[in-house]
Amino acid sequence: MKQLLQTLTQIPAPSGREDEIRAAIQKMIQPYADEIRVDALGNLIARKGKKAKDGRRILLAAHMDEIGLMVSHVDTDGFARFSTLGGFRPHRRVGTRIRFLNGVMGVIGLEREAEEKDRAPSLDRYFIDTGANSAKDSPVKVGDAAVYDSLFLDLGDRVVSKCLDDRVGVALLIESLTRLKSGKNEVWYVFTVQEEVGARGAGPASYGIDPEIGLAVDVTVANNMPNTRGRNPISLGGGPAIKVKDAGVVADPRIVQAMTRLAEKNRIPHQFEVIESIGTDARAMQVTGLGAQTGGLAIPLRNLHSPSEMIDMGDVKNAARLLAAFLREA
């Protein structure tokens, strides 16, 4: 699993630019899926099994995209101004290295006058320094996208990288698809696009599949750090979190109860997620078409939307166990 995570996190895929990661995932799952297609938005959709009379149609979603930046213009001195793709907070990232999809490297900078103010500067005060001296010399142009330049770190029981949100969910779906034996349920694995900019991919995918059950496999904020526990008691290493509520969805009680029962039955460490600050693909699945019983399974993560997100491999292992149990007994 660590090797899979390293492979996935080192592929750049800012929102709207998921082609490379989609191709890599499709190659991995091709031998194991009964059907694979790519829809108009770019979602990668794979089916395993066929629904029996007493079976259910289940949709599992994990998003392929990651937060990033897009060049909005290049000024006369060669500095690239930018728009954000998703929850990218530039006031926390001054001096951070980024890599464009064309391979060009840059560093996030802030105008000197803006640095001296107490409040967070507006987006137009930031720039990307690619080393260019003029607009003519710039190696990037309007519309070019970039992500963090970040190495994968193996810290034993824990790993650190950019975009573990949500490559860990992608990895869990890949592992599930390759190991799942066909049964009474029809399981659709959807690797979604543009989640970070409003969960845009999950809705159309769900509309085309019309699931009875939808489950978003994503991350949640771990707060077992100095002075951060607050009202959200999710802990790194405490097990996967069963979604009860997030910013976009109130999970179906039947899904919460089923996952809780299975976790207890199989002695799987678990937590419960009630959080206001983040949303997932779950909302889109819940309200698309005729709707679906919807829930989520979340991996605790530190340093969300940073170049150094951290997860615990024990949480990943237990999430895989709980997901497998749910698919067997749903």
CSV table of C-alpha atoms in Angstrom, one decimal:
chain,number,residue,atom,x,y,z
A,1,MET,CA,0.0,0.0,0.0
A,2,LYS,CA,2.8,2.4,0.7
A,3,GLN,CA,4.3,1.9,-2.7
A,4,LEU,CA,0.9,2.5,-4.3
A,5,LEU,CA,0.5,5.7,-2.3
A,6,GLN,CA,3.9,6.9,-3.3
A,7,THR,CA,3.1,6.3,-7.0
A,8,LEU,CA,-0.2,8.0,-6.8
A,9,THR,CA,0.9,11.1,-4.9
A,10,GLN,CA,3.8,11.8,-7.2
A,11,ILE,CA,1.5,12.2,-10.2
A,12,PRO,CA,0.3,15.8,-10.5
A,13,ALA,CA,-3.5,16.3,-11.0
A,14,PRO,CA,-4.8,19.7,-10.1
A,15,SER,CA,-8.6,20.1,-10.5
A,16,GLY,CA,-9.6,20.0,-14.1
A,17,ARG,CA,-6.2,18.4,-15.2
A,18,GLU,CA,-6.7,14.8,-14.1
A,19,ASP,CA,-5.7,13.1,-17.4
A,20,GLU,CA,-2.4,11.6,-16.2
A,21,ILE,CA,-3.6,10.2,-12.9
A,22,ARG,CA,-6.7,8.8,-14.6
A,23,ALA,CA,-4.6,7.0,-17.1
A,24,ALA,CA,-2.4,5.5,-14.4
A,25,ILE,CA,-5.4,4.3,-12.4
A,26,GLN,CA,-7.1,2.8,-15.4
A,27,LYS,CA,-4.0,0.8,-16.2
A,28,MET,CA,-3.9,-0.5,-12.6
A,29,ILE,CA,-7.6,-1.6,-12.5
A,30,GLN,CA,-8.2,-2.7,-16.1
A,31,PRO,CA,-7.5,-6.5,-15.5
A,32,TYR,CA,-10.0,-6.6,-12.5
A,33,ALA,CA,-13.0,-4.6,-13.6
A,34,ASP,CA,-16.0,-6.0,-15.5
A,35,GLU,CA,-16.6,-2.6,-17.2
A,36,ILE,CA,-14.6,0.6,-17.4
A,37,ARG,CA,-15.6,3.9,-18.9
A,38,VAL,CA,-14.7,7.6,-18.8
A,39,ASP,CA,-17.6,10.1,-18.8
A,40,ALA,CA,-17.8,13.5,-20.3
A,41,LEU,CA,-16.4,15.3,-17.3
A,42,GLY,CA,-13.5,12.9,-17.0
A,43,ASN,CA,-14.6,10.6,-14.1
A,44,LEU,CA,-13.1,7.1,-14.3
A,45,ILE,CA,-15.9,4.7,-13.7
A,46,ALA,CA,-15.5,0.9,-13.1
A,47,ARG,CA,-18.0,-1.8,-12.4
A,48,LYS,CA,-17.4,-5.0,-10.5
A,49,GLY,CA,-20.2,-7.6,-10.4
A,50,LYS,CA,-23.8,-7.6,-11.5
A,51,LYS,CA,-26.8,-6.9,-9.2
A,52,ALA,CA,-28.7,-9.9,-8.1
A,53,LYS,CA,-32.4,-9.8,-7.1
A,54,ASP,CA,-31.5,-9.5,-3.5
A,55,GLY,CA,-28.5,-7.3,-4.1
A,56,ARG,CA,-27.8,-3.5,-4.1
A,57,ARG,CA,-26.2,-1.1,-6.5
A,58,ILE,CA,-23.4,0.6,-4.5
A,59,LEU,CA,-21.3,3.5,-5.6
A,60,LEU,CA,-17.9,4.2,-4.0
A,61,ALA,CA,-16.3,7.5,-4.8
A,62,ALA,CA,-12.8,8.9,-4.3
A,63,HIS,CA,-11.5,12.0,-6.0
A,64,MET,CA,-8.4,12.0,-8.2
A,65,ASP,CA,-7.8,15.8,-8.2
A,66,GLU,CA,-5.7,17.8,-5.8
A,67,ILE,CA,-5.6,21.5,-4.9
A,68,GLY,CA,-3.3,23.7,-7.0
A,69,LEU,CA,-2.8,27.0,-8.8
A,70,MET,CA,-3.5,28.3,-12.3
A,71,VAL,CA,-1.7,31.2,-14.0
A,72,SER,CA,-4.0,34.2,-14.5
A,73,HIS,CA,-1.5,36.5,-16.2
A,74,VAL,CA,2.3,37.2,-16.3
A,75,ASP,CA,3.3,40.7,-15.4
A,76,THR,CA,6.0,42.8,-17.2
A,77,ASP,CA,8.7,41.6,-14.8
A,78,GLY,CA,8.0,37.9,-15.5
A,79,PHE,CA,6.1,37.2,-12.3
A,80,ALA,CA,3.1,34.9,-12.8
A,81,ARG,CA,0.0,35.9,-11.0
A,82,PHE,CA,-2.5,33.1,-10.2
A,83,SER,CA,-5.9,31.9,-9.3
A,84,THR,CA,-6.4,29.0,-6.8
A,85,LEU,CA,-7.8,25.6,-7.6
A,86,GLY,CA,-9.5,24.5,-4.4
A,87,GLY,CA,-8.6,25.3,-0.8
A,88,PHE,CA,-5.2,26.6,-1.5
A,89,ARG,CA,-4.3,29.3,1.2
A,90,PRO,CA,-1.3,31.3,-0.2
A,91,HIS,CA,-0.7,33.3,3.0
A,92,ARG,CA,0.5,30.1,4.6
A,93,ARG,CA,2.6,29.1,1.6
A,94,VAL,CA,5.0,32.0,0.9
A,95,GLY,CA,8.4,30.5,-0.1
A,96,THR,CA,6.8,27.1,-1.0
A,97,ARG,CA,8.1,25.4,-4.2
A,98,ILE,CA,5.6,24.4,-6.8
A,99,ARG,CA,5.8,22.4,-10.0
A,100,PHE,CA,3.8,23.2,-13.2
A,101,LEU,CA,2.5,20.3,-15.3
A,102,ASN,CA,5.0,21.3,-18.0
A,103,GLY,CA,7.8,20.6,-15.5
A,104,VAL,CA,8.7,24.3,-14.8
A,105,MET,CA,9.5,25.0,-11.1
A,106,GLY,CA,8.5,28.1,-9.2
A,107,VAL,CA,8.3,29.7,-5.7
A,108,ILE,CA,5.3,31.4,-4.2
A,109,GLY,CA,6.1,35.0,-3.3
A,110,LEU,CA,4.3,38.0,-1.8
A,111,GLU,CA,4.7,41.7,-2.5
A,112,ARG,CA,6.9,43.3,0.2
A,113,GLU,CA,4.3,46.0,1.1
A,114,ALA,CA,1.7,43.3,1.6
A,115,GLU,CA,4.0,41.3,3.9
A,116,GLU,CA,4.0,44.1,6.5
A,117,LYS,CA,0.2,44.1,7.0
A,118,ASP,CA,-1.4,42.2,9.9
A,119,ARG,CA,-4.2,40.7,7.9
A,120,ALA,CA,-3.9,38.1,5.2
A,121,PRO,CA,-3.3,39.9,1.9
A,122,SER,CA,-5.7,39.6,-1.1
A,123,LEU,CA,-4.8,37.0,-3.7
A,124,ASP,CA,-3.7,39.6,-6.2
A,125,ARG,CA,-0.7,40.5,-4.0
A,126,TYR,CA,0.9,37.0,-4.5
A,127,PHE,CA,3.0,35.8,-7.4
A,128,ILE,CA,4.9,32.8,-8.6
A,129,ASP,CA,8.6,33.4,-9.3
A,130,THR,CA,9.9,31.2,-12.1
A,131,GLY,CA,13.2,33.0,-12.4
A,132,ALA,CA,12.0,34.9,-15.5
A,133,ASN,CA,13.0,38.6,-16.0
A,134,SER,CA,10.1,39.6,-18.2
A,135,ALA,CA,6.8,38.3,-19.6
A,136,LYS,CA,8.6,37.4,-22.8
A,137,ASP,CA,11.0,35.2,-20.9
A,138,SER,CA,8.4,33.5,-18.8
A,139,PRO,CA,8.3,29.7,-19.2
A,140,VAL,CA,4.6,29.6,-18.2
A,141,LYS,CA,1.5,31.2,-19.7
A,142,VAL,CA,-2.1,31.9,-18.8
A,143,GLY,CA,-3.9,28.7,-18.0
A,144,ASP,CA,-0.9,26.7,-16.9
A,145,ALA,CA,-1.6,24.7,-13.7
A,146,ALA,CA,0.7,23.8,-10.9
A,147,VAL,CA,0.8,21.7,-7.7
A,148,TYR,CA,3.1,21.5,-4.7
A,149,ASP,CA,6.6,20.1,-5.3
A,150,SER,CA,6.8,17.6,-2.5
A,151,LEU,CA,8.5,14.3,-1.9
A,152,PHE,CA,6.9,11.2,-0.3
A,153,LEU,CA,8.3,10.5,3.2
A,154,ASP,CA,8.1,7.1,4.8
A,155,LEU,CA,8.0,7.6,8.6
A,156,GLY,CA,7.4,4.0,9.5
A,157,ASP,CA,3.8,3.7,10.7
A,158,ARG,CA,3.0,7.0,9.1
A,159,VAL,CA,3.6,8.6,5.7
A,160,VAL,CA,3.8,12.2,4.5
A,161,SER,CA,3.2,13.7,1.1
A,162,LYS,CA,1.1,16.2,-0.8
A,163,CYS,CA,-2.4,15.2,-2.0
A,164,LEU,CA,-2.9,12.3,0.4
A,165,ASP,CA,-6.3,14.1,0.1
A,166,ASP,CA,-7.5,12.1,-1.6
A,167,ARG,CA,-5.0,9.7,-3.1
A,168,VAL,CA,-5.4,7.5,0.0
A,169,GLY,CA,-9.1,7.2,-1.0
A,170,VAL,CA,-8.1,6.3,-4.5
A,171,ALA,CA,-5.6,3.7,-3.2
A,172,LEU,CA,-8.3,2.1,-1.0
A,173,LEU,CA,-10.7,1.9,-4.0
A,174,ILE,CA,-8.0,0.4,-6.2
A,175,GLU,CA,-7.2,-2.2,-3.5
A,176,SER,CA,-10.9,-3.0,-3.0
A,177,LEU,CA,-11.6,-3.4,-6.7
A,178,THR,CA,-8.6,-5.8,-7.2
A,179,ARG,CA,-9.6,-8.0,-4.2
A,180,LEU,CA,-13.4,-7.9,-4.3
A,181,LYS,CA,-15.0,-11.2,-5.3
A,182,SER,CA,-18.3,-10.9,-7.2
A,183,GLY,CA,-21.4,-11.4,-5.1
A,184,LYS,CA,-25.0,-10.3,-5.0
A,185,ASN,CA,-24.1,-6.6,-5.1
A,186,GLU,CA,-23.1,-4.5,-8.1
A,187,VAL,CA,-20.3,-2.2,-7.0
A,188,TRP,CA,-19.3,0.9,-9.0
A,189,TYR,CA,-15.9,2.4,-8.3
A,190,VAL,CA,-15.8,6.1,-9.3
A,191,PHE,CA,-12.6,8.0,-9.4
A,192,THR,CA,-14.0,11.6,-9.5
A,193,VAL,CA,-12.7,14.8,-11.0
A,194,GLN,CA,-12.9,18.4,-9.6
A,195,GLU,CA,-13.9,17.5,-6.1
A,196,GLU,CA,-11.7,20.3,-4.7
A,197,VAL,CA,-13.5,23.0,-6.6
A,198,GLY,CA,-17.1,22.0,-5.6
A,199,ALA,CA,-17.5,18.2,-6.0
A,200,ARG,CA,-18.4,18.7,-9.6
A,201,GLY,CA,-17.6,15.2,-10.9
A,202,ALA,CA,-19.6,13.1,-8.4
A,203,GLY,CA,-23.1,14.4,-9.4
A,204,PRO,CA,-23.0,13.4,-13.1
A,205,ALA,CA,-21.4,10.1,-12.3
A,206,SER,CA,-24.1,9.3,-9.7
A,207,TYR,CA,-26.8,10.3,-12.2
A,208,GLY,CA,-25.5,7.8,-14.7
A,209,ILE,CA,-25.2,5.0,-12.2
A,210,ASP,CA,-28.3,5.6,-10.1
A,211,PRO,CA,-27.0,3.9,-7.0
A,212,GLU,CA,-29.0,2.8,-4.0
A,213,ILE,CA,-26.1,3.3,-1.7
A,214,GLY,CA,-23.3,5.9,-2.1
A,215,LEU,CA,-20.1,6.0,0.0
A,216,ALA,CA,-17.5,8.8,-0.2
A,217,VAL,CA,-14.0,7.5,0.7
A,218,ASP,CA,-12.0,10.6,1.6
A,219,VAL,CA,-10.0,12.2,4.5
A,220,THR,CA,-10.9,14.1,7.6
A,221,VAL,CA,-9.0,16.5,9.9
A,222,ALA,CA,-7.0,14.8,12.6
A,223,ASN,CA,-6.7,17.0,15.7
A,224,ASN,CA,-4.5,15.1,18.1
A,225,MET,CA,-1.8,17.7,18.0
A,226,PRO,CA,-0.8,20.4,20.5
A,227,ASN,CA,-3.6,22.9,21.2
A,228,THR,CA,-5.8,21.7,18.3
A,229,ARG,CA,-8.2,19.1,19.6
A,230,GLY,CA,-11.1,21.5,20.2
A,231,ARG,CA,-14.5,20.2,19.2
A,232,ASN,CA,-13.4,17.7,16.7
A,233,PRO,CA,-11.8,14.7,18.6
A,234,ILE,CA,-10.6,12.8,15.5
A,235,SER,CA,-7.2,11.2,16.2
A,236,LEU,CA,-4.5,10.1,13.8
A,237,GLY,CA,-4.1,6.4,14.5
A,238,GLY,CA,-7.5,6.0,16.1
A,239,GLY,CA,-9.0,4.2,13.2
A,240,PRO,CA,-11.1,5.3,10.2
A,241,ALA,CA,-13.9,7.8,10.8
A,242,ILE,CA,-17.5,6.8,10.0
A,243,LYS,CA,-19.1,9.9,8.6
A,244,VAL,CA,-22.1,11.2,10.5
A,245,LYS,CA,-22.1,14.8,9.2
A,246,ASP,CA,-19.9,17.2,7.2
A,247,ALA,CA,-20.4,20.6,5.6
A,248,GLY,CA,-22.5,19.2,2.8
A,249,VAL,CA,-24.2,16.1,4.0
A,250,VAL,CA,-26.0,14.5,6.9
A,251,ALA,CA,-25.2,10.8,6.5
A,252,ASP,CA,-28.1,8.3,6.3
A,253,PRO,CA,-28.5,6.8,9.7
A,254,ARG,CA,-28.9,3.3,8.2
A,255,ILE,CA,-25.4,3.6,6.7
A,256,VAL,CA,-23.9,4.9,9.9
A,257,GLN,CA,-25.5,2.1,11.9
A,258,ALA,CA,-24.4,-0.6,9.4
A,259,MET,CA,-20.8,0.5,9.4
A,260,THR,CA,-20.8,0.8,13.2
A,261,ARG,CA,-22.2,-2.7,13.6
A,262,LEU,CA,-19.6,-4.1,11.2
A,263,ALA,CA,-16.7,-2.3,12.8
A,264,GLU,CA,-17.8,-3.6,16.2
A,265,LYS,CA,-18.4,-7.1,14.9
A,266,ASN,CA,-15.0,-7.3,13.3
A,267,ARG,CA,-13.2,-5.5,16.1
A,268,ILE,CA,-12.1,-2.7,13.8
A,269,PRO,CA,-11.0,0.5,15.6
A,270,HIS,CA,-13.1,3.4,14.4
A,271,GLN,CA,-14.2,7.0,15.1
A,272,PHE,CA,-17.1,9.2,14.2
A,273,GLU,CA,-16.9,12.3,12.1
A,274,VAL,CA,-19.1,15.4,12.7
A,275,ILE,CA,-17.3,18.3,11.1
A,276,GLU,CA,-18.3,21.7,9.7
A,277,SER,CA,-15.2,22.8,7.8
A,278,ILE,CA,-15.0,20.3,4.9
A,279,GLY,CA,-17.3,18.6,2.4
A,280,THR,CA,-17.0,15.6,0.1
A,281,ASP,CA,-18.5,13.9,-2.9
A,282,ALA,CA,-21.1,12.5,-0.5
A,283,ARG,CA,-23.4,15.4,-0.9
A,284,ALA,CA,-23.6,15.2,-4.7
A,285,MET,CA,-24.4,11.4,-4.5
A,286,GLN,CA,-27.1,12.0,-1.9
A,287,VAL,CA,-29.1,14.6,-3.9
A,288,THR,CA,-28.5,13.6,-7.5
A,289,GLY,CA,-31.4,12.0,-9.5
A,290,LEU,CA,-33.8,10.1,-7.1
A,291,GLY,CA,-31.1,10.2,-4.4
A,292,ALA,CA,-29.3,7.5,-2.5
A,293,GLN,CA,-28.6,6.3,1.0
A,294,THR,CA,-25.3,8.1,1.5
A,295,GLY,CA,-22.4,8.0,4.0
A,296,GLY,CA,-18.7,8.2,4.1
A,297,LEU,CA,-15.5,6.6,5.3
A,298,ALA,CA,-12.8,9.1,6.2
A,299,ILE,CA,-9.1,8.7,6.9
A,300,PRO,CA,-7.7,11.0,9.6
A,301,LEU,CA,-5.1,13.3,8.2
A,302,ARG,CA,-2.9,16.1,9.6
A,303,ASN,CA,-1.8,19.3,7.7
A,304,LEU,CA,-4.7,19.2,5.3
A,305,HIS,CA,-4.1,21.0,2.0
A,306,SER,CA,-0.4,21.4,2.7
A,307,PRO,CA,2.7,20.0,1.0
A,308,SER,CA,3.1,17.6,3.9
A,309,GLU,CA,-0.1,15.9,4.7
A,310,MET,CA,0.3,13.0,7.1
A,311,ILE,CA,-1.7,9.7,7.6
A,312,ASP,CA,-1.3,6.6,9.7
A,313,MET,CA,-1.0,3.4,7.8
A,314,GLY,CA,-2.9,1.6,10.6
A,315,ASP,CA,-5.9,3.8,9.8
A,316,VAL,CA,-5.6,2.9,6.1
A,317,LYS,CA,-5.4,-0.8,6.9
A,318,ASN,CA,-8.5,-0.7,9.1
A,319,ALA,CA,-10.4,1.4,6.6
A,320,ALA,CA,-9.7,-1.3,4.0
A,321,ARG,CA,-11.1,-3.9,6.4
A,322,LEU,CA,-14.2,-2.0,7.2
A,323,LEU,CA,-14.8,-1.2,3.5
A,324,ALA,CA,-14.5,-4.9,2.6
A,325,ALA,CA,-16.9,-5.9,5.4
A,326,PHE,CA,-19.4,-3.3,4.2
A,327,LEU,CA,-19.3,-4.5,0.6
A,328,ARG,CA,-19.7,-8.2,1.7
A,329,GLU,CA,-22.7,-7.5,4.0
A,330,ALA,CA,-24.4,-4.4,2.7
